Tab-separated table of C-alpha atoms in Angstrom:
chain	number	residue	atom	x	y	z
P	1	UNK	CA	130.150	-76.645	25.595
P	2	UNK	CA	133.088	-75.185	24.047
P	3	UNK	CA	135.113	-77.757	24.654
P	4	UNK	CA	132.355	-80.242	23.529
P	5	UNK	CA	132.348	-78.250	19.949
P	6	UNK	CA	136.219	-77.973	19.692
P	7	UNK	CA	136.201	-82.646	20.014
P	8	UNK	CA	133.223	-82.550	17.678
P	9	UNK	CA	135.491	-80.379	15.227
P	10	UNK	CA	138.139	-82.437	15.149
P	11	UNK	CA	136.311	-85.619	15.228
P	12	UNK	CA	134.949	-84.020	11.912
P	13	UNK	CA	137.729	-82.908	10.707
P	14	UNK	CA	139.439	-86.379	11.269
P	15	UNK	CA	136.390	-88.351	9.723
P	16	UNK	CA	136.880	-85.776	6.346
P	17	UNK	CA	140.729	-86.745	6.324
P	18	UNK	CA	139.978	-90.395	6.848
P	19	UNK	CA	137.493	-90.359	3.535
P	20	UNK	CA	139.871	-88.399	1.481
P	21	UNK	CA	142.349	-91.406	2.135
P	22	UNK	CA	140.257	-93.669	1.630
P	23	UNK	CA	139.228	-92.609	-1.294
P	24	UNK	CA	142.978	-92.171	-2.769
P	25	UNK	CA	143.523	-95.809	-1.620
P	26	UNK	CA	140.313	-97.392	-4.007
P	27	UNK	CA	141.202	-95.112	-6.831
P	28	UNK	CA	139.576	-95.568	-10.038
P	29	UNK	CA	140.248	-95.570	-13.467
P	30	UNK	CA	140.135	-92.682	-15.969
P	31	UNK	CA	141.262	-91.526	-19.547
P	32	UNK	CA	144.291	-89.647	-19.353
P	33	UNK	CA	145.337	-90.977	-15.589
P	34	UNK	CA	149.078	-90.052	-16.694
P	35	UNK	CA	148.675	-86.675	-17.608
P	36	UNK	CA	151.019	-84.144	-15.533
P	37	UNK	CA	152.627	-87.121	-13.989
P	38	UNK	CA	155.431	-87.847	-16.094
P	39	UNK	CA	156.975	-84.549	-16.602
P	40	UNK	CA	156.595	-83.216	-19.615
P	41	UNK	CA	156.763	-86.480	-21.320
P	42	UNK	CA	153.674	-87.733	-22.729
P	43	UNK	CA	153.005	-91.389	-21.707
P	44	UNK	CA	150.572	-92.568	-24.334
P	45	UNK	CA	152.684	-91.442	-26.996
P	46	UNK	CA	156.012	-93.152	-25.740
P	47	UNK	CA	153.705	-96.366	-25.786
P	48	UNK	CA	152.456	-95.758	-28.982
P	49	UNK	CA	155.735	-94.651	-30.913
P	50	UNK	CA	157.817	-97.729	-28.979
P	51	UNK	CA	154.604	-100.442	-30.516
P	52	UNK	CA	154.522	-98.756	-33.411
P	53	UNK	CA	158.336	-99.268	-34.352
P	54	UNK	CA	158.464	-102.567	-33.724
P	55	UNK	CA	155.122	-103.344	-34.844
P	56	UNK	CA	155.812	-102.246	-38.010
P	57	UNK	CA	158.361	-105.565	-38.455
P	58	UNK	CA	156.100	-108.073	-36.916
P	59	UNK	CA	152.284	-107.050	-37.744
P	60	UNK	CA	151.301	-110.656	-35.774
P	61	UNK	CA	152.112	-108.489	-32.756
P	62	UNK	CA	147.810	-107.998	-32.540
P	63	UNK	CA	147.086	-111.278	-31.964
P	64	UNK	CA	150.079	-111.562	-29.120
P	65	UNK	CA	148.746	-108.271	-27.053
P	66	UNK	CA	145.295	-109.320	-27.536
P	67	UNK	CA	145.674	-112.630	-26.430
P	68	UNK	CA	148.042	-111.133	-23.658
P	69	UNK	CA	145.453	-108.487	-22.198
P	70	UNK	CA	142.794	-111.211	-22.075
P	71	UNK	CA	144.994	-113.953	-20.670
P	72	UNK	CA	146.182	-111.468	-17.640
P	73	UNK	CA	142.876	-109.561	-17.181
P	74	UNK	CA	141.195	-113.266	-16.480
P	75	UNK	CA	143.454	-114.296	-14.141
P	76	UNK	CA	143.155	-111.675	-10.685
P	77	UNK	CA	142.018	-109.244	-12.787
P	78	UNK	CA	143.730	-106.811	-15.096
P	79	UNK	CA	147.182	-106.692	-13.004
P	80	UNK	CA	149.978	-107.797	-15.038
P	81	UNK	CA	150.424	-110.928	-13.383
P	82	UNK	CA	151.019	-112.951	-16.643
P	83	UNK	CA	154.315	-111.142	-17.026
P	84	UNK	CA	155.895	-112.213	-13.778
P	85	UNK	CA	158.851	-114.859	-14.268
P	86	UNK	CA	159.345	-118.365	-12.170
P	87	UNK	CA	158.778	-121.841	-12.446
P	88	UNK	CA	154.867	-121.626	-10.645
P	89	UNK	CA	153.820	-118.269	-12.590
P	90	UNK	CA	150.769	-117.947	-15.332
P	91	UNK	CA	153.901	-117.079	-17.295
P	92	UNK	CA	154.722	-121.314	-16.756
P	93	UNK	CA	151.089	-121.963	-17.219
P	94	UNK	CA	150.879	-124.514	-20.212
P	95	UNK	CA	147.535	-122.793	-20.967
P	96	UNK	CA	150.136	-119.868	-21.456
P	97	UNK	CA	152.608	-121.241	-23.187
P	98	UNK	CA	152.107	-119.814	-26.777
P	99	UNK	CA	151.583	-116.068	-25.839
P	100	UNK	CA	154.231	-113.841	-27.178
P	101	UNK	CA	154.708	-110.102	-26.755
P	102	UNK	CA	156.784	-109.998	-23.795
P	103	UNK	CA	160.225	-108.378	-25.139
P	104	UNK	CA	157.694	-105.089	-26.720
P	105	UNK	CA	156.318	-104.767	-23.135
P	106	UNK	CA	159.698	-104.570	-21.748
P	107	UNK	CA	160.501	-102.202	-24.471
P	108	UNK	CA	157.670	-100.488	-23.642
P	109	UNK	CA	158.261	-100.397	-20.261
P	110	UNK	CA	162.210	-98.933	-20.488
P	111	UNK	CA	161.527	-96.381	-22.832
P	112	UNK	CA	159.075	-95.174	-19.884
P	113	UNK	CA	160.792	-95.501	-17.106
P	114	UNK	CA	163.433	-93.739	-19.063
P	115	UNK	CA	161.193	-90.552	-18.709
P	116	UNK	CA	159.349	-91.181	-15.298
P	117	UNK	CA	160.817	-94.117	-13.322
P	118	UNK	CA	158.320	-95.655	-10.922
P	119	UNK	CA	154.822	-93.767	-12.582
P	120	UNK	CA	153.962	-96.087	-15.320
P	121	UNK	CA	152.208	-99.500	-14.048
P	122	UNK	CA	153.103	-102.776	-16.730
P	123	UNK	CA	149.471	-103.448	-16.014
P	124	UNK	CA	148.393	-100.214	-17.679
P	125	UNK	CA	151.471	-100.858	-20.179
P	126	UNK	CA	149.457	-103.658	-21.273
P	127	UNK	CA	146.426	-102.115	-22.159
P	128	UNK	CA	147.751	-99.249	-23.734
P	129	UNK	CA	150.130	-101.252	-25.899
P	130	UNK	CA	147.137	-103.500	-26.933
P	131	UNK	CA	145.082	-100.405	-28.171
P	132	UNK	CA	147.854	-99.420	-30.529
P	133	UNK	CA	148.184	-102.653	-32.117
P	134	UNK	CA	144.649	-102.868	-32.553
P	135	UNK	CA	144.742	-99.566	-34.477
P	136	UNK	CA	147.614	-100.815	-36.592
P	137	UNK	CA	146.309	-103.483	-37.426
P	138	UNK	CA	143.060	-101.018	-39.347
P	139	UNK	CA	140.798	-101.325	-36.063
P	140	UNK	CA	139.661	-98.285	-34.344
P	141	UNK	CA	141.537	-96.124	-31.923
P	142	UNK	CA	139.474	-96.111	-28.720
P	143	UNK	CA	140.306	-94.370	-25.504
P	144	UNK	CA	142.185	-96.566	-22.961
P	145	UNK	CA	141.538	-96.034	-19.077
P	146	UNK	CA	144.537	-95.937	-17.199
P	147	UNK	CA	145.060	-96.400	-13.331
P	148	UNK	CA	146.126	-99.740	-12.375
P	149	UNK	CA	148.388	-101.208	-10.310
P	150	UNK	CA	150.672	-104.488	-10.523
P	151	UNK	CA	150.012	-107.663	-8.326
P	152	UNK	CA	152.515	-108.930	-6.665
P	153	UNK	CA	150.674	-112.755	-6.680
P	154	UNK	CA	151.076	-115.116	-10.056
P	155	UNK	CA	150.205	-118.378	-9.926
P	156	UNK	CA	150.345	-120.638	-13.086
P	157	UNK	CA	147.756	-123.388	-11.841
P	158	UNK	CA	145.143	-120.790	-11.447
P	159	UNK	CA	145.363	-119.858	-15.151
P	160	UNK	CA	145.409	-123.512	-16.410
P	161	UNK	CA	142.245	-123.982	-13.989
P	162	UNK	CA	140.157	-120.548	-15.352
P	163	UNK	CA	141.367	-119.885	-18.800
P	164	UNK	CA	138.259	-120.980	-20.859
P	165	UNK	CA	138.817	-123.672	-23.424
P	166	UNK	CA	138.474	-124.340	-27.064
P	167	UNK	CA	135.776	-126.369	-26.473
P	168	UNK	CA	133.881	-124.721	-23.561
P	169	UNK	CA	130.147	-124.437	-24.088
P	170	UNK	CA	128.426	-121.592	-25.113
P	171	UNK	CA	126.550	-121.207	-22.166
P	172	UNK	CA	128.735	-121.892	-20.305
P	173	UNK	CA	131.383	-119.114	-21.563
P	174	UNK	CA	128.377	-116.827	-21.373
P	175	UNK	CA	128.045	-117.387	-17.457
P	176	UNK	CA	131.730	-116.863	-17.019
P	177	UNK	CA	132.099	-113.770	-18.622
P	178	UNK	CA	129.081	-112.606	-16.601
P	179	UNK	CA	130.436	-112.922	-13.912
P	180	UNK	CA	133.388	-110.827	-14.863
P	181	UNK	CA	130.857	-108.602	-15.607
P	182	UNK	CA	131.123	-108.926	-18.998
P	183	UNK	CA	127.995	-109.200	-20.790
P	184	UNK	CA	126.630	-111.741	-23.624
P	185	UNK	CA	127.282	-109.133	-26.455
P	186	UNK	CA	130.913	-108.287	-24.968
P	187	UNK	CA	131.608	-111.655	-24.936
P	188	UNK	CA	130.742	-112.110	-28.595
P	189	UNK	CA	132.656	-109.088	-30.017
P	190	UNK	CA	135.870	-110.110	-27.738
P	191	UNK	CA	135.576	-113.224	-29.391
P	192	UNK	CA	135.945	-111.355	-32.599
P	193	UNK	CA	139.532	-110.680	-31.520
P	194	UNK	CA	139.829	-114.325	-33.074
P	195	UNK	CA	139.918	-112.772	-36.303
P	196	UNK	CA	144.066	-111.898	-36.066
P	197	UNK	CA	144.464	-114.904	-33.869
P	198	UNK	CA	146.019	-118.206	-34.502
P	199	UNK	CA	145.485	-121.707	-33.048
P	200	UNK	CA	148.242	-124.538	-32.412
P	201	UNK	CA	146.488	-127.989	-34.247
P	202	UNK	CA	146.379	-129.588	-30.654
P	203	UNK	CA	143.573	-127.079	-29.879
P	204	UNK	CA	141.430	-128.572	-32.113
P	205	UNK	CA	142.547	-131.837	-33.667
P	206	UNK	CA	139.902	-133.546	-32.329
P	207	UNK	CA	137.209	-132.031	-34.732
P	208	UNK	CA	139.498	-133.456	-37.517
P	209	UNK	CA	140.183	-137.245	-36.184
P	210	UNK	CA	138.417	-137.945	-33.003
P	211	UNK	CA	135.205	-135.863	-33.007
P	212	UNK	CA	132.908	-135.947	-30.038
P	213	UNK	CA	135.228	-139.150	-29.294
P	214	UNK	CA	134.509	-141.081	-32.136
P	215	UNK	CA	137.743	-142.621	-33.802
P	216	UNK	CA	138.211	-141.095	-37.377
P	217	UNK	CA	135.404	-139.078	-37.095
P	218	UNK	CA	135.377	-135.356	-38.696
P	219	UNK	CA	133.278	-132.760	-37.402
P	220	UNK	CA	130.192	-132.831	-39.965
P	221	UNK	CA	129.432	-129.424	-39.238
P	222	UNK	CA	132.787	-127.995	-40.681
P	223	UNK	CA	132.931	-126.592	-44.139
P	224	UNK	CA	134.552	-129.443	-46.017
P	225	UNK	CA	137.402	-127.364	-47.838
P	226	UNK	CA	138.699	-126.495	-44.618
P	227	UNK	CA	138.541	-129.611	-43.026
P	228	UNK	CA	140.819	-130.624	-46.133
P	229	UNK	CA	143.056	-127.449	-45.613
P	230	UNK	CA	143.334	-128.363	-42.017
P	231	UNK	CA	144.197	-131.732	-42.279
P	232	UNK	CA	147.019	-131.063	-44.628
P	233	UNK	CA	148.417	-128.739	-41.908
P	234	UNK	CA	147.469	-130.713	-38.871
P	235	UNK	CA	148.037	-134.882	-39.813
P	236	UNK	CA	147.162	-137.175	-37.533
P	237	UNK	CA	150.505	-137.965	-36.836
P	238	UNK	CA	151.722	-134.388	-36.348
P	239	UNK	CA	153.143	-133.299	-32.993
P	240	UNK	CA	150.046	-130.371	-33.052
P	241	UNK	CA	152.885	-127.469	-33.388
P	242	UNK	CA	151.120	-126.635	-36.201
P	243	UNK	CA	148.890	-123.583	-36.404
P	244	UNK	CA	145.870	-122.641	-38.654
P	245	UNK	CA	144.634	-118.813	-38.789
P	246	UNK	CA	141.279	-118.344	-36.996
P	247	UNK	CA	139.841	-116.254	-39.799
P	248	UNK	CA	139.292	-117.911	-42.631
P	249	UNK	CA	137.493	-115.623	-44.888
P	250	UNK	CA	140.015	-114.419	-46.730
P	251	UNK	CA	144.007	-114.519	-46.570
P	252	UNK	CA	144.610	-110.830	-46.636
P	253	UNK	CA	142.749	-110.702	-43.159
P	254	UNK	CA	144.623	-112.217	-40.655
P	255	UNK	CA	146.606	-109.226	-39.546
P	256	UNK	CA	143.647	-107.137	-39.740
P	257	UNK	CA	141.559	-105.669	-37.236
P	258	UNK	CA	137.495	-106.708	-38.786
P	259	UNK	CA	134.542	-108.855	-39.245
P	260	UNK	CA	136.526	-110.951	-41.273
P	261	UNK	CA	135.700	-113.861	-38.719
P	262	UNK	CA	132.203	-113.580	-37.936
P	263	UNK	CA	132.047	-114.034	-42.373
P	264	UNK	CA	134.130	-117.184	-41.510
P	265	UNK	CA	132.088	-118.587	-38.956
P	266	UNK	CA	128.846	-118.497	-40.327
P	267	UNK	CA	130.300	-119.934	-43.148
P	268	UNK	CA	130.997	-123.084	-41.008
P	269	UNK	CA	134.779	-122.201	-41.440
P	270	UNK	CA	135.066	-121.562	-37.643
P	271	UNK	CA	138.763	-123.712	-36.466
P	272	UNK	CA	138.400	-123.759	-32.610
P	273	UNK	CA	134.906	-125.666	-31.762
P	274	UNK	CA	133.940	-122.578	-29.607
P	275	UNK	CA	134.519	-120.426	-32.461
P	276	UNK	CA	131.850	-122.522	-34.625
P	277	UNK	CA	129.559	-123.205	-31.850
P	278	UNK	CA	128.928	-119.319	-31.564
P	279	UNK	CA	127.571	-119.059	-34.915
P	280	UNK	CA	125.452	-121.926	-34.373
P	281	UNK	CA	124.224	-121.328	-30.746
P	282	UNK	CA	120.519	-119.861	-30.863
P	283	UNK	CA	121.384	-117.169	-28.156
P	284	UNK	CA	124.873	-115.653	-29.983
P	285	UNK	CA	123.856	-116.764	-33.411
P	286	UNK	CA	122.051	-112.999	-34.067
P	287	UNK	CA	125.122	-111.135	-32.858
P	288	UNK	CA	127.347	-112.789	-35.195
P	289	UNK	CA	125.027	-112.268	-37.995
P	290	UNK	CA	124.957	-109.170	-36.864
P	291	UNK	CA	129.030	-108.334	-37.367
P	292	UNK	CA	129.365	-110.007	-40.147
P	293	UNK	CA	127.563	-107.789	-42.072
P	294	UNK	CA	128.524	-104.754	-40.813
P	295	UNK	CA	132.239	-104.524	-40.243
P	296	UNK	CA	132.107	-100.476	-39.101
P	297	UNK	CA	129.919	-101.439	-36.366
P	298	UNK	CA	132.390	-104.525	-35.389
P	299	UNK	CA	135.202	-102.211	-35.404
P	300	UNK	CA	133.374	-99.748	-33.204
P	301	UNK	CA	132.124	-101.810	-30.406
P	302	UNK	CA	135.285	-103.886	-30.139
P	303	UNK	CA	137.017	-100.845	-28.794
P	304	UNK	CA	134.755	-100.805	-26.046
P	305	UNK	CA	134.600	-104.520	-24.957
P	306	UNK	CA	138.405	-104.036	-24.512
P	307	UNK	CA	137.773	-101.425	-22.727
P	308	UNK	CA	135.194	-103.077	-20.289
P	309	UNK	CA	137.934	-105.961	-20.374
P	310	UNK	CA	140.440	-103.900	-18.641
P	311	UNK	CA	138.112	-102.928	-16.141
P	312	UNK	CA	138.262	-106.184	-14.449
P	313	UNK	CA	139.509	-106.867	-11.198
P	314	UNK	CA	141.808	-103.462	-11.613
P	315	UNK	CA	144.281	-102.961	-8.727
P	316	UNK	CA	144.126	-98.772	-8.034
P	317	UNK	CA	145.209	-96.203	-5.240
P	318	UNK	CA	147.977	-98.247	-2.449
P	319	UNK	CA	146.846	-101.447	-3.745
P	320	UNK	CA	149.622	-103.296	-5.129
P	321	UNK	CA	153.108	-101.550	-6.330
P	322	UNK	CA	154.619	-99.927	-9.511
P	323	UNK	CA	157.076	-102.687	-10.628
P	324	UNK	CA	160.380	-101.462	-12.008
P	325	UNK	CA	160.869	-104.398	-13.884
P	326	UNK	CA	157.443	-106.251	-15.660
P	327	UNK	CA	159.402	-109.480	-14.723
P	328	UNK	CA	159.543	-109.141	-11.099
P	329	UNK	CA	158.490	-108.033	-8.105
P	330	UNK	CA	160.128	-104.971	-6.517
């Protein structure tokens, strides 16, 4: 019997050991994941003096991390995939090719592994990074989870494939967000982001010359002054390197963080078809009314659609590695 309770013992004490480390390999997320493990350096502020500097000489740096967190986060989740270099990487993806922002993560990234080489994940660099531009730029500071892990897979014709378009249907942008598990109203206010974000003219030349595939044919749903103003800076026989501003409410709002584009919008002054279609759609049509008359309450909840953003498809605990470099693989 002894012996009996000595192998039960152990088996329980080996079943504990096994759940500990299995619950160290899933990880999870949490404000403040860095704290204590970077010496006495504090993490979040090395991001947010390192954005801030350079930041303050390029304010269009929003639109670049917020087009950069979404881009990555879609694609295997919120792993810093989008970063890695080759010729087959999202990086290559043409869906891709416009995103800037790359040199502040790696500025980012040195100044960090300055003070705690190996600790700091470029996924996490990401989302931190985005944060403080958002705040720049007169959003809202919200409290970033931290946590992740970098993948070690990148594959460009998986972003070109998933990447929703300029002209996806509402509907159908609503079922794939859900099934990132982002909800209908999430999907809305990350659309907001639109409102520091540009577009190249061969994202939406077609509602200027060849609507619904109709030769010469304008979108009769766009506000007439800016289908003028776009024309002028997209002609039909452009190359579509062009870009237009995705708010167009008012001038002074295109660096800044607000409900500047939900006013646009329902104002028919939406550039990228999805962008008009969500003012018009019967099921989103509320929300954006919604935001566009209260830009406090934008400005609040966009913080935490980021936040539900970076939750997706997180790599935490043993999965994945710490890269040294954003570029590469260790």
């Amino acid at each position: 019997m002894a012996a009996t309770r000595r192998i039960s013992t152990m088996a329980l004490a080996m079943t504990l050991v096994l759940m500990t480390l299995s619950g160290e390999c899933l990880g999870q997320l949490k404000v403040g994941f860095y704290k204590g493990k970077c010496r006495n350096y504090n993490v979040e502020k090395i991001v947010y003096d390192t954005v801030k500097d350079q930041f303050s000489r390029d304010p269009s740096l929003v639109a670049a991390l917020v087009r950069m967190q979404f881009h990555d986060c879609w694609i295997r989740g919120c792993d810093a995939s989008i970063l890695l270099e080759g010729p087959n990487t999202e990086k290559s993806a043409g869906v891709n090719v416009g995103i800037r922002g790359y040199s502040l993560i790696d500025s980012v990234k040195a100044a960090l592994e300055r003070a705690c080489p190996g600790v700091v994940s470029c996924a996490d660099i990401i989302v931190m990074a985005t944060r403080v531009t958002v705040f720049l730029a007169r959003g809202k500071w919200y409290d970033v989870e931290t946590g992740r892990r970098d993948g070690t897979v990148s594959i460009g014709n998986e972003a070109n494939r998933q990447i929703p378009g300029a002209n996806i249907p509402v509907p159908l942008a609503i079922q794939q967000f859900a099934a990132k598990g982002i909800g209908k109203e999430d999907f809305v206010l990350l659309l907001g982001g639109h409102t520091v974000g540009v577009a190249h003219c061969f994202f939406f030349q077609d509602r200027l010359y060849n609507f619904n595939n109709v030769p010469g044919r304008t979108d009769p749903r766009m506000n007439p002054d800016l289908a003028r103003k776009l024309k002028q800076t997209c002609p039909r026989s452009g190359d579509g390197r062009n870009f237009a501003f995705l708010d167009q409410s008012h001038p002074a709002s295109v660096f800044t963080v607000g409900n500047g584009y939900f006013v646009a919008i329902r104002m028919l002054k939406g550039v990228l078809q999805i962008d008009q279609d969500l003012a018009l759609d019967p099921s989103t049509a509320p929300l954006v009314a919604k935001y566009s008359m209260n830009q406090d309450l934008f400005n609040d909840k966009f913080g935490d659609a980021m936040v539900k953003l970076g939750r997706v498809g997180v790599l935490t605990g043993y999965q994945g590695q710490i890269r040294r470099s954003c570029r590469s693989l260790n």
